[in-house]
Amino acid sequence: LPSVAIDSYMYGMPVLSVLKLFIYNTSPVEGSGSQLYGVEPWHFYLHNLAINFNAVLIVSLLLPVLLLIAPSHLDFNRSVISARGLGTSRQLMVMSGYFLWLSFFSVIPHKEERFMYPIFPLLCLSAALGLVHAARLLAVTIATLRGQRTATCRTTFMLIFLIVAPLSTVTSLSRAFALVNYYG
């Protein structure tokens, strides 16, 4: 409300600047609004985020599916395996901002990498939760197929993290190294 009052005073007429910003950026008229500054296809952000976040993006996008199929009812050493007591619905609620932001900005024609900066932390959180659920699912599946107990399942879970985390780190660091050494 203070924004409306100040903007209206400064413009000399009633104005909702947030609404004007929304209309400007979502204008369907070709060659007007933010489209004056260039347009990109709907998959621009997915491509850009894949370059910047590699496998982390894939895991983050798989989170809703993993939440539906991961055996969250299994309770083996929850302090290591669980997502710290967040239930499936709470995890989806927390991550909905990430998916809504990405969806909204993917459909508007004008795209810039900086529009994704606000969701970087949520992308990483979504990937972390997704990795927990993917590792849990894989560990429980392997243990079940082998007829093993949960202690072995926990070991499998930890091994998955010891393999995935360094691979993702090396991929990210190699991209940073390439940018520093071979850019322009």
C-alpha positions as a LaTeX table, in Angstrom:
\begin{tabular}{lrrr}
\hline
Residue & $x$ (\AA) & $y$ (\AA) & $z$ (\AA) \\
\hline
Leu1 & 0.00 & 0.00 & 0.00 \\
Pro2 & 2.75 & 2.56 & 0.69 \\
Ser3 & 4.09 & 1.82 & $-2.80$ \\
Val4 & 0.71 & 2.60 & $-4.38$ \\
Ala5 & 0.44 & 5.88 & $-2.44$ \\
Ile6 & 3.96 & 7.03 & $-3.29$ \\
Asp7 & 3.75 & 5.96 & $-6.95$ \\
Ser8 & 0.34 & 7.61 & $-7.35$ \\
Tyr9 & 1.68 & 10.84 & $-5.82$ \\
Met10 & 4.79 & 10.85 & $-8.03$ \\
Tyr11 & 2.90 & 10.03 & $-11.25$ \\
Gly12 & 0.12 & 12.48 & $-10.40$ \\
Met13 & $-2.56$ & 9.83 & $-10.92$ \\
Pro14 & $-3.60$ & 6.52 & $-9.34$ \\
Val15 & $-1.18$ & 3.79 & $-10.44$ \\
Leu16 & $-0.33$ & 0.22 & $-9.46$ \\
Ser17 & 3.31 & $-0.04$ & $-10.48$ \\
Val18 & 3.47 & $-3.79$ & $-9.80$ \\
Leu19 & 0.52 & $-4.33$ & $-12.15$ \\
Lys20 & 2.13 & $-2.10$ & $-14.78$ \\
Leu21 & 5.38 & $-4.06$ & $-14.48$ \\
Phe22 & 3.49 & $-7.36$ & $-14.84$ \\
Ile23 & 1.57 & $-6.14$ & $-17.91$ \\
Tyr24 & 4.74 & $-4.73$ & $-19.49$ \\
Asn25 & 6.64 & $-7.99$ & $-19.08$ \\
Thr26 & 3.81 & $-10.30$ & $-20.14$ \\
Ser27 & 2.57 & $-8.29$ & $-23.12$ \\
Pro28 & 1.46 & $-10.68$ & $-25.88$ \\
Val29 & 1.87 & $-8.02$ & $-28.57$ \\
Glu30 & 4.95 & $-8.87$ & $-30.59$ \\
Gly31 & 7.60 & $-6.15$ & $-30.58$ \\
Ser32 & 6.23 & $-4.29$ & $-27.56$ \\
Gly33 & 6.92 & $-4.24$ & $-23.84$ \\
Ser34 & 9.92 & $-6.20$ & $-22.71$ \\
Gln35 & 10.07 & $-7.94$ & $-26.10$ \\
Leu36 & 11.86 & $-4.83$ & $-27.38$ \\
Tyr37 & 14.96 & $-6.14$ & $-25.58$ \\
Gly38 & 14.96 & $-9.55$ & $-27.27$ \\
Val39 & 13.09 & $-12.81$ & $-26.93$ \\
Glu40 & 14.19 & $-16.36$ & $-26.33$ \\
Pro41 & 12.43 & $-19.75$ & $-26.67$ \\
Trp42 & 10.59 & $-21.25$ & $-23.69$ \\
His43 & 13.48 & $-23.64$ & $-22.92$ \\
Phe44 & 16.10 & $-20.86$ & $-22.57$ \\
Tyr45 & 16.17 & $-21.09$ & $-18.77$ \\
Leu46 & 16.35 & $-24.89$ & $-18.76$ \\
His47 & 19.31 & $-24.74$ & $-21.13$ \\
Asn48 & 21.02 & $-21.97$ & $-19.18$ \\
Leu49 & 20.44 & $-23.60$ & $-15.80$ \\
Ala50 & 21.70 & $-26.93$ & $-17.16$ \\
Ile51 & 24.95 & $-25.26$ & $-18.16$ \\
Asn52 & 25.31 & $-23.62$ & $-14.75$ \\
Phe53 & 24.02 & $-26.40$ & $-12.50$ \\
Asn54 & 24.55 & $-29.57$ & $-14.59$ \\
Ala55 & 23.12 & $-32.68$ & $-12.83$ \\
Val56 & 21.89 & $-30.57$ & $-9.91$ \\
Leu57 & 19.17 & $-29.11$ & $-12.17$ \\
Ile58 & 18.02 & $-32.56$ & $-13.29$ \\
Val59 & 17.72 & $-33.82$ & $-9.72$ \\
Ser60 & 15.89 & $-30.65$ & $-8.65$ \\
Leu61 & 13.35 & $-31.03$ & $-11.46$ \\
Leu62 & 12.77 & $-34.67$ & $-10.54$ \\
Leu63 & 11.89 & $-33.84$ & $-6.92$ \\
Pro64 & 8.08 & $-34.00$ & $-7.32$ \\
Val65 & 8.32 & $-37.42$ & $-8.98$ \\
Leu66 & 10.77 & $-38.66$ & $-6.37$ \\
Leu67 & 8.50 & $-37.46$ & $-3.57$ \\
Leu68 & 5.70 & $-39.56$ & $-4.99$ \\
Ile69 & 7.69 & $-42.77$ & $-5.45$ \\
Ala70 & 10.37 & $-42.63$ & $-2.72$ \\
Pro71 & 9.63 & $-44.93$ & 0.20 \\
Ser72 & 9.25 & $-42.19$ & 2.80 \\
His73 & 7.40 & $-44.59$ & 5.11 \\
Leu74 & 10.61 & $-46.52$ & 5.75 \\
Asp75 & 12.30 & $-45.36$ & 8.91 \\
Phe76 & 15.91 & $-46.48$ & 9.01 \\
Asn77 & 18.05 & $-44.05$ & 10.91 \\
Arg78 & 15.92 & $-41.03$ & 10.01 \\
Ser79 & 18.59 & $-38.58$ & 11.16 \\
Val80 & 20.74 & $-39.65$ & 8.23 \\
Ile81 & 18.15 & $-40.60$ & 5.65 \\
Ser82 & 15.22 & $-38.23$ & 6.14 \\
Ala83 & 14.81 & $-34.67$ & 4.99 \\
Arg84 & 14.82 & $-33.56$ & 8.63 \\
Gly85 & 11.20 & $-34.33$ & 9.37 \\
Leu86 & 9.66 & $-32.43$ & 6.45 \\
Gly87 & 6.71 & $-34.38$ & 5.14 \\
Thr88 & 6.02 & $-34.78$ & 1.44 \\
Ser89 & 3.36 & $-32.07$ & 1.35 \\
Arg90 & 5.60 & $-29.62$ & 3.24 \\
Gln91 & 8.50 & $-30.29$ & 0.89 \\
Leu92 & 6.27 & $-29.68$ & $-2.13$ \\
Met93 & 4.92 & $-26.51$ & $-0.55$ \\
Val94 & 8.44 & $-25.19$ & 0.14 \\
Met95 & 9.57 & $-26.05$ & $-3.38$ \\
Ser96 & 6.47 & $-24.71$ & $-5.14$ \\
Gly97 & 8.04 & $-21.24$ & $-5.34$ \\
Tyr98 & 10.92 & $-22.68$ & $-7.36$ \\
Phe99 & 8.66 & $-24.48$ & $-9.82$ \\
Leu100 & 6.21 & $-21.57$ & $-10.15$ \\
Trp101 & 9.02 & $-19.04$ & $-10.70$ \\
Leu102 & 10.68 & $-21.21$ & $-13.33$ \\
Ser103 & 7.36 & $-21.90$ & $-15.08$ \\
Phe104 & 6.24 & $-18.27$ & $-15.07$ \\
Phe105 & 9.48 & $-16.86$ & $-16.42$ \\
Ser106 & 9.76 & $-19.63$ & $-19.03$ \\
Val107 & 6.51 & $-18.57$ & $-20.69$ \\
Ile108 & 7.21 & $-14.84$ & $-20.96$ \\
Pro109 & 9.08 & $-13.99$ & $-24.19$ \\
His110 & 11.87 & $-11.75$ & $-22.82$ \\
Lys111 & 14.41 & $-13.76$ & $-20.83$ \\
Glu112 & 17.60 & $-12.87$ & $-19.02$ \\
Glu113 & 19.78 & $-15.06$ & $-16.83$ \\
Arg114 & 19.45 & $-12.61$ & $-13.93$ \\
Phe115 & 15.73 & $-13.36$ & $-13.68$ \\
Met116 & 16.69 & $-16.79$ & $-12.31$ \\
Tyr117 & 19.04 & $-15.55$ & $-9.58$ \\
Pro118 & 16.33 & $-15.42$ & $-6.89$ \\
Ile119 & 15.61 & $-19.15$ & $-7.24$ \\
Phe120 & 19.20 & $-20.40$ & $-7.10$ \\
Pro121 & 18.91 & $-21.25$ & $-3.37$ \\
Leu122 & 15.59 & $-23.04$ & $-3.92$ \\
Leu123 & 17.06 & $-24.93$ & $-6.87$ \\
Cys124 & 19.89 & $-26.16$ & $-4.65$ \\
Leu125 & 17.49 & $-27.07$ & $-1.85$ \\
Ser126 & 15.25 & $-28.91$ & $-4.29$ \\
Ala127 & 18.26 & $-30.81$ & $-5.63$ \\
Ala128 & 19.39 & $-31.72$ & $-2.11$ \\
Leu129 & 15.94 & $-33.03$ & $-1.23$ \\
Gly130 & 15.75 & $-34.83$ & $-4.57$ \\
Leu131 & 19.13 & $-36.45$ & $-3.98$ \\
Val132 & 18.03 & $-37.62$ & $-0.53$ \\
His133 & 14.89 & $-39.22$ & $-1.97$ \\
Ala134 & 16.68 & $-40.69$ & $-5.00$ \\
Ala135 & 19.40 & $-42.18$ & $-2.80$ \\
Arg136 & 16.82 & $-43.51$ & $-0.36$ \\
Leu137 & 14.86 & $-45.11$ & $-3.19$ \\
Leu138 & 17.95 & $-46.66$ & $-4.71$ \\
Ala139 & 19.33 & $-47.84$ & $-1.37$ \\
Val140 & 16.04 & $-49.43$ & $-0.31$ \\
Thr141 & 15.59 & $-51.04$ & $-3.73$ \\
Ile142 & 19.09 & $-52.54$ & $-3.69$ \\
Ala143 & 18.68 & $-53.75$ & $-0.11$ \\
Thr144 & 15.29 & $-55.27$ & $-0.89$ \\
Leu145 & 16.56 & $-57.05$ & $-4.01$ \\
Arg146 & 19.47 & $-58.48$ & $-2.05$ \\
Gly147 & 17.36 & $-59.30$ & 0.99 \\
Gln148 & 19.58 & $-57.17$ & 3.19 \\
Arg149 & 18.82 & $-55.33$ & 6.37 \\
Thr150 & 18.62 & $-51.59$ & 6.89 \\
Ala151 & 22.22 & $-51.30$ & 8.15 \\
Thr152 & 23.46 & $-52.27$ & 4.68 \\
Cys153 & 20.83 & $-49.98$ & 3.20 \\
Arg154 & 22.30 & $-47.06$ & 5.15 \\
Thr155 & 25.79 & $-47.92$ & 3.86 \\
Thr156 & 24.50 & $-47.95$ & 0.28 \\
Phe157 & 22.85 & $-44.59$ & 0.89 \\
Met158 & 26.11 & $-43.05$ & 2.10 \\
Leu159 & 28.06 & $-44.53$ & $-0.83$ \\
Ile160 & 25.64 & $-42.92$ & $-3.27$ \\
Phe161 & 26.34 & $-39.53$ & $-1.72$ \\
Leu162 & 30.08 & $-40.16$ & $-1.76$ \\
Ile163 & 29.89 & $-40.81$ & $-5.51$ \\
Val164 & 27.33 & $-38.19$ & $-6.62$ \\
Ala165 & 28.60 & $-35.17$ & $-4.66$ \\
Pro166 & 32.22 & $-35.33$ & $-5.92$ \\
Leu167 & 31.08 & $-35.93$ & $-9.52$ \\
Ser168 & 28.83 & $-32.88$ & $-9.43$ \\
Thr169 & 31.57 & $-30.82$ & $-7.79$ \\
Val170 & 34.18 & $-31.83$ & $-10.38$ \\
Thr171 & 31.78 & $-31.02$ & $-13.24$ \\
Ser172 & 31.06 & $-27.57$ & $-11.81$ \\
Leu173 & 34.70 & $-26.83$ & $-11.10$ \\
Ser174 & 35.76 & $-27.95$ & $-14.59$ \\
Arg175 & 33.24 & $-25.52$ & $-16.12$ \\
Ala176 & 34.57 & $-22.70$ & $-13.95$ \\
Phe177 & 38.14 & $-23.62$ & $-14.92$ \\
Ala178 & 37.22 & $-23.64$ & $-18.62$ \\
Leu179 & 35.56 & $-20.23$ & $-18.36$ \\
Val180 & 38.60 & $-18.72$ & $-16.65$ \\
Asn181 & 41.14 & $-20.23$ & $-19.04$ \\
Tyr182 & 39.36 & $-20.28$ & $-22.41$ \\
Tyr183 & 36.84 & $-17.44$ & $-22.41$ \\
Gly184 & 37.12 & $-14.93$ & $-25.24$ \\
\hline
\end{tabular}
